Amino acid sequence: MSTAARAGSDTGNGTDADTDAHAPDGGAPAPGGGPSPDPGALSARRAVGLVAKREINSRMRTKSFVLSTLGLVLGLGVYTLIILFSKEGPTKVGLDRDAAAMRPMLTAVADRATDLDFEFVTIDRGNGNDDGDGDDDRAETMLRDGDVAAVISGDSATDVTVTVERETNDDLLAVVNAAVAEERTTRELEREGVDPVDFAERVGSSAAETRTLEPSGNSAAEQFALILASTGLLYFFFIVYGIMLAQGVVEEKTSRVVELLLSSIRPWQLLAGKLIGVAVVGVTQLVLLGGAAVVLAEGTGAISLPTAVAGTLVTMGVWFLLGFFLFAAMLAAAAARVSRQEDLQSVVQPVMVLITTPFVLGISLLSKNAHDPVIEWLSLVPPLSPILMPARMLLGIAPAWQVAVSLVLAVAALVGLTRIAGRMYANSVLRSGSRVPLAESLRLR
């Protein structure tokens, strides 16, 4: 066992002071208790870089990384297909031969209402009779078979009837009434010698303009898909890679590899390298999955994505890094307190609750009312912001000042919590045997 490792084992505490008091090669300490001058000693940057490179190489070259990435992309494709097949087509409305002349006006009125989707089709004659009985039989058959939701009969100059099987569609009635009114208005204007087109232009020029404070081009189903995709992906990656890091910490303690590593580098350098390495692996998989999601969404039109797709992906990456460093540092520090994988679940449970809470809130509150003031304020506060704020940004409902505030608070929380996590890790990682008490792991050195 190395000198620094023996010091950590003897004192029960692998502190920076223990490491500094011995040279990496086991030489005598320098005057004043500092490390001996050693031309071959690693700089902090190189030490962190080597640990990070080790983590990246050991994780990205595994079959599990490749298979999990392919599995996630496949799952995303299946989910896209479900959205596509679950979308309902336009509501078909039948027109008998008398009402067929109203089809252009009905279509024009329905198109002006952006939230309505009607398709008006002419009903073919059932038996070729001129008395209209064939039309009635054909219309009734189509209604009962569900081929059309309603049948419009009659002429706008006389009486128009909307026939349905059970319940009347209020939106359809509004469209029909508006179309009939416009048809009759056109005829009255022509009778009085007024050009209907010129009259419509003069009347239309005086129409009021609309202004939307928070425009949204997504339907309710699309909004839920965006919420689930953003919060679910981040939650999944925080959990998977956070637990992966925590298990690696315990594994290194069990195999005593950490003692060998800490004979050359300091605990905070080891922790920083592991965090950076695992974060690179996680953000690589996240970008691959996000790129696949963009390709599927743009190619199939299943979901309307924000205009600046590239900026959205970059934003998701930034929030992933902030959230991962925040949660993973706490998970690594908690994992350093135990020496067996069997004890890991109990020490990381509080951190898991912190990760799960914003995911549950995002699904429940954002899906119910994305503009709820409660969710707006919660999305500003870490550790909730790394999951809630990206979802609000993806929906296009997060003002710039709220994004800026949440970023500042997240960075401040990251700085504070990583210092605490680093202290816990350094005080616990060389302690073997029973679980290190929380008070001892937080003790100032």
mmCIF file of C-alpha atoms in Angstrom, residues 153-347:
data_model
loop_
_atom_site.group_PDB
_atom_site.id
_atom_site.type_symbol
_atom_site.label_atom_id
_atom_site.label_comp_id
_atom_site.label_asym_id
_atom_site.label_seq_id
_atom_site.Cartn_x
_atom_site.Cartn_y
_atom_site.Cartn_z
ATOM 1 C CA SER A 153 -78.841 18.563 -46.929
ATOM 2 C CA GLY A 154 -80.859 21.340 -48.549
ATOM 3 C CA ASP A 155 -79.938 24.605 -50.221
ATOM 4 C CA SER A 156 -78.755 27.842 -48.639
ATOM 5 C CA ALA A 157 -81.570 29.691 -50.393
ATOM 6 C CA THR A 158 -84.189 27.613 -48.588
ATOM 7 C CA ASP A 159 -83.613 25.426 -45.546
ATOM 8 C CA VAL A 160 -80.424 23.621 -44.572
ATOM 9 C CA THR A 161 -80.573 20.517 -42.370
ATOM 10 C CA VAL A 162 -77.697 18.902 -40.487
ATOM 11 C CA THR A 163 -78.360 15.218 -39.776
ATOM 12 C CA VAL A 164 -76.319 13.325 -37.200
ATOM 13 C CA GLU A 165 -76.540 9.853 -35.734
ATOM 14 C CA ARG A 166 -76.616 10.834 -32.056
ATOM 15 C CA GLU A 167 -74.988 14.086 -30.868
ATOM 16 C CA THR A 168 -74.715 17.367 -32.738
ATOM 17 C CA ASN A 169 -71.271 18.913 -33.235
ATOM 18 C CA ASP A 170 -71.537 22.533 -32.084
ATOM 19 C CA ASP A 171 -68.461 23.563 -34.086
ATOM 20 C CA LEU A 172 -69.973 22.109 -37.240
ATOM 21 C CA LEU A 173 -73.253 23.925 -36.595
ATOM 22 C CA ALA A 174 -71.358 27.205 -36.217
ATOM 23 C CA VAL A 175 -69.558 26.612 -39.529
ATOM 24 C CA VAL A 176 -72.785 25.725 -41.342
ATOM 25 C CA ASN A 177 -74.655 28.740 -39.951
ATOM 26 C CA ALA A 178 -71.801 31.070 -40.893
ATOM 27 C CA ALA A 179 -71.623 29.588 -44.404
ATOM 28 C CA VAL A 180 -75.380 29.902 -44.916
ATOM 29 C CA ALA A 181 -75.312 33.501 -43.711
ATOM 30 C CA GLU A 182 -72.488 34.370 -46.104
ATOM 31 C CA GLU A 183 -74.215 32.627 -49.001
ATOM 32 C CA ARG A 184 -77.456 34.522 -48.404
ATOM 33 C CA THR A 185 -75.585 37.800 -47.909
ATOM 34 C CA THR A 186 -73.811 37.293 -51.230
ATOM 35 C CA ARG A 187 -77.096 36.687 -53.017
ATOM 36 C CA GLU A 188 -78.739 39.750 -51.476
ATOM 37 C CA LEU A 189 -75.781 41.939 -52.456
ATOM 38 C CA GLU A 190 -75.895 40.686 -56.034
ATOM 39 C CA ARG A 191 -79.628 41.360 -56.132
ATOM 40 C CA GLU A 192 -78.983 44.951 -55.045
ATOM 41 C CA GLY A 193 -76.226 45.394 -57.595
ATOM 42 C CA VAL A 194 -73.334 45.431 -55.116
ATOM 43 C CA ASP A 195 -70.152 43.531 -55.930
ATOM 44 C CA PRO A 196 -69.806 40.902 -53.136
ATOM 45 C CA VAL A 197 -66.016 40.723 -53.512
ATOM 46 C CA ASP A 198 -65.551 44.484 -53.196
ATOM 47 C CA PHE A 199 -67.984 44.577 -50.280
ATOM 48 C CA ALA A 200 -66.104 41.769 -48.493
ATOM 49 C CA GLU A 201 -62.785 43.576 -48.958
ATOM 50 C CA ARG A 202 -64.138 46.808 -47.495
ATOM 51 C CA VAL A 203 -65.709 45.029 -44.549
ATOM 52 C CA GLY A 204 -62.660 42.835 -43.976
ATOM 53 C CA SER A 205 -60.293 45.801 -43.903
ATOM 54 C CA SER A 206 -61.986 47.017 -40.737
ATOM 55 C CA ALA A 207 -61.506 43.746 -38.861
ATOM 56 C CA ALA A 208 -59.722 43.824 -35.517
ATOM 57 C CA GLU A 209 -56.189 42.473 -35.252
ATOM 58 C CA THR A 210 -55.280 39.842 -32.692
ATOM 59 C CA ARG A 211 -52.202 39.754 -30.500
ATOM 60 C CA THR A 212 -51.106 36.684 -28.546
ATOM 61 C CA LEU A 213 -48.899 37.191 -25.511
ATOM 62 C CA GLU A 214 -47.548 33.639 -25.498
ATOM 63 C CA PRO A 215 -48.179 31.994 -28.850
ATOM 64 C CA SER A 216 -48.079 28.235 -29.023
ATOM 65 C CA GLY A 217 -48.325 26.099 -32.134
ATOM 66 C CA ASN A 218 -48.624 22.839 -30.246
ATOM 67 C CA SER A 219 -51.748 20.883 -29.510
ATOM 68 C CA ALA A 220 -52.397 19.415 -26.086
ATOM 69 C CA ALA A 221 -51.017 16.047 -27.196
ATOM 70 C CA GLU A 222 -47.897 17.665 -28.644
ATOM 71 C CA GLN A 223 -47.339 19.706 -25.479
ATOM 72 C CA PHE A 224 -47.570 16.561 -23.359
ATOM 73 C CA ALA A 225 -45.100 14.829 -25.672
ATOM 74 C CA LEU A 226 -42.635 17.730 -25.333
ATOM 75 C CA ILE A 227 -43.038 17.782 -21.543
ATOM 76 C CA LEU A 228 -42.555 14.034 -21.278
ATOM 77 C CA ALA A 229 -39.587 14.068 -23.656
ATOM 78 C CA SER A 230 -37.715 16.868 -21.882
ATOM 79 C CA THR A 231 -38.386 15.995 -18.257
ATOM 80 C CA GLY A 232 -38.247 12.249 -18.895
ATOM 81 C CA LEU A 233 -34.951 12.362 -20.763
ATOM 82 C CA LEU A 234 -33.215 14.525 -18.180
ATOM 83 C CA TYR A 235 -34.615 12.477 -15.305
ATOM 84 C CA PHE A 236 -33.503 9.257 -16.994
ATOM 85 C CA PHE A 237 -29.980 10.510 -17.641
ATOM 86 C CA PHE A 238 -29.572 11.979 -14.158
ATOM 87 C CA ILE A 239 -30.637 8.686 -12.602
ATOM 88 C CA VAL A 240 -28.687 6.342 -14.883
ATOM 89 C CA TYR A 241 -25.396 8.209 -14.977
ATOM 90 C CA GLY A 242 -25.613 9.362 -11.373
ATOM 91 C CA ILE A 243 -26.056 5.806 -10.132
ATOM 92 C CA MET A 244 -23.331 4.662 -12.539
ATOM 93 C CA LEU A 245 -20.935 7.123 -10.932
ATOM 94 C CA ALA A 246 -21.957 6.150 -7.398
ATOM 95 C CA GLN A 247 -21.478 2.454 -8.122
ATOM 96 C CA GLY A 248 -18.043 3.208 -9.569
ATOM 97 C CA VAL A 249 -17.028 4.984 -6.363
ATOM 98 C CA VAL A 250 -18.035 2.016 -4.212
ATOM 99 C CA GLU A 251 -16.384 -0.424 -6.615
ATOM 100 C CA GLU A 252 -13.081 1.462 -6.400
ATOM 101 C CA LYS A 253 -13.283 1.433 -2.610
ATOM 102 C CA THR A 254 -14.033 -2.276 -2.493
ATOM 103 C CA SER A 255 -11.164 -3.174 -4.850
ATOM 104 C CA ARG A 256 -8.858 -0.666 -3.097
ATOM 105 C CA VAL A 257 -8.063 0.922 -6.462
ATOM 106 C CA VAL A 258 -8.821 4.299 -4.924
ATOM 107 C CA GLU A 259 -5.848 3.912 -2.585
ATOM 108 C CA LEU A 260 -3.547 3.479 -5.558
ATOM 109 C CA LEU A 261 -5.049 6.480 -7.347
ATOM 110 C CA LEU A 262 -4.822 8.730 -4.296
ATOM 111 C CA SER A 263 -1.122 7.957 -3.931
ATOM 112 C CA SER A 264 -0.576 10.231 -6.961
ATOM 113 C CA ILE A 265 -3.469 12.654 -7.014
ATOM 114 C CA ARG A 266 -5.671 14.407 -4.497
ATOM 115 C CA PRO A 267 -9.239 13.354 -3.679
ATOM 116 C CA TRP A 268 -10.836 16.435 -5.241
ATOM 117 C CA GLN A 269 -8.923 15.791 -8.481
ATOM 118 C CA LEU A 270 -10.178 12.216 -8.582
ATOM 119 C CA LEU A 271 -13.758 13.309 -7.921
ATOM 120 C CA ALA A 272 -13.591 16.118 -10.510
ATOM 121 C CA GLY A 273 -12.154 13.792 -13.151
ATOM 122 C CA LYS A 274 -14.831 11.181 -12.552
ATOM 123 C CA LEU A 275 -17.587 13.791 -12.734
ATOM 124 C CA ILE A 276 -16.274 15.285 -15.977
ATOM 125 C CA GLY A 277 -15.679 11.898 -17.594
ATOM 126 C CA VAL A 278 -19.124 10.496 -16.829
ATOM 127 C CA ALA A 279 -20.720 13.834 -17.814
ATOM 128 C CA VAL A 280 -19.051 13.690 -21.235
ATOM 129 C CA VAL A 281 -20.392 10.172 -21.763
ATOM 130 C CA GLY A 282 -23.874 11.234 -20.676
ATOM 131 C CA VAL A 283 -24.023 14.407 -22.776
ATOM 132 C CA THR A 284 -22.751 12.460 -25.808
ATOM 133 C CA GLN A 285 -25.626 10.007 -25.519
ATOM 134 C CA LEU A 286 -28.067 12.848 -24.844
ATOM 135 C CA VAL A 287 -26.969 14.726 -27.980
ATOM 136 C CA LEU A 288 -27.223 11.563 -30.083
ATOM 137 C CA LEU A 289 -30.714 10.906 -28.775
ATOM 138 C CA GLY A 290 -31.748 14.557 -29.126
ATOM 139 C CA GLY A 291 -30.502 14.644 -32.710
ATOM 140 C CA ALA A 292 -32.466 11.502 -33.510
ATOM 141 C CA ALA A 293 -35.557 13.075 -31.922
ATOM 142 C CA VAL A 294 -35.184 16.195 -34.086
ATOM 143 C CA VAL A 295 -34.791 14.112 -37.243
ATOM 144 C CA LEU A 296 -37.887 12.049 -36.402
ATOM 145 C CA ALA A 297 -39.952 15.103 -35.497
ATOM 146 C CA GLU A 298 -38.963 17.056 -38.600
ATOM 147 C CA GLY A 299 -39.239 14.053 -40.898
ATOM 148 C CA THR A 300 -42.634 12.852 -39.723
ATOM 149 C CA GLY A 301 -44.201 16.117 -38.572
ATOM 150 C CA ALA A 302 -45.405 14.329 -35.448
ATOM 151 C CA ILE A 303 -44.456 17.231 -33.161
ATOM 152 C CA SER A 304 -43.965 20.933 -33.839
ATOM 153 C CA LEU A 305 -40.507 21.787 -32.531
ATOM 154 C CA PRO A 306 -39.290 25.258 -31.532
ATOM 155 C CA THR A 307 -37.908 27.382 -34.366
ATOM 156 C CA ALA A 308 -34.332 27.411 -33.058
ATOM 157 C CA VAL A 309 -33.856 23.661 -32.781
ATOM 158 C CA ALA A 310 -30.060 23.873 -32.522
ATOM 159 C CA GLY A 311 -30.323 26.409 -29.717
ATOM 160 C CA THR A 312 -32.790 24.168 -27.920
ATOM 161 C CA LEU A 313 -30.406 21.214 -28.063
ATOM 162 C CA VAL A 314 -27.551 23.369 -26.768
ATOM 163 C CA THR A 315 -29.781 24.582 -23.944
ATOM 164 C CA MET A 316 -30.718 21.013 -23.042
ATOM 165 C CA GLY A 317 -27.035 20.129 -22.993
ATOM 166 C CA VAL A 318 -26.204 23.033 -20.680
ATOM 167 C CA TRP A 319 -28.997 22.123 -18.280
ATOM 168 C CA PHE A 320 -27.935 18.490 -18.355
ATOM 169 C CA LEU A 321 -24.382 19.419 -17.359
ATOM 170 C CA LEU A 322 -25.581 21.721 -14.568
ATOM 171 C CA GLY A 323 -28.047 19.185 -13.242
ATOM 172 C CA PHE A 324 -25.670 16.258 -13.595
ATOM 173 C CA PHE A 325 -22.789 17.942 -11.768
ATOM 174 C CA LEU A 326 -25.234 19.043 -9.079
ATOM 175 C CA PHE A 327 -26.789 15.612 -8.486
ATOM 176 C CA ALA A 328 -23.792 13.421 -9.337
ATOM 177 C CA ALA A 329 -21.494 15.247 -6.915
ATOM 178 C CA MET A 330 -23.960 14.539 -4.114
ATOM 179 C CA LEU A 331 -24.363 10.920 -5.214
ATOM 180 C CA ALA A 332 -20.588 10.379 -5.357
ATOM 181 C CA ALA A 333 -20.127 11.943 -1.919
ATOM 182 C CA ALA A 334 -22.892 9.769 -0.471
ATOM 183 C CA ALA A 335 -21.447 6.660 -2.121
ATOM 184 C CA ALA A 336 -18.000 7.344 -0.618
ATOM 185 C CA ARG A 337 -19.485 6.795 2.854
ATOM 186 C CA VAL A 338 -20.064 3.060 2.238
ATOM 187 C CA SER A 339 -17.805 0.173 1.208
ATOM 188 C CA ARG A 340 -20.393 -2.289 -0.114
ATOM 189 C CA GLN A 341 -22.805 -2.110 -3.050
ATOM 190 C CA GLU A 342 -25.514 -3.482 -0.745
ATOM 191 C CA ASP A 343 -25.349 -0.314 1.380
ATOM 192 C CA LEU A 344 -25.422 2.094 -1.559
ATOM 193 C CA GLN A 345 -29.207 2.374 -1.883
ATOM 194 C CA SER A 346 -29.705 3.672 1.650
ATOM 195 C CA VAL A 347 -27.188 6.526 1.374
#
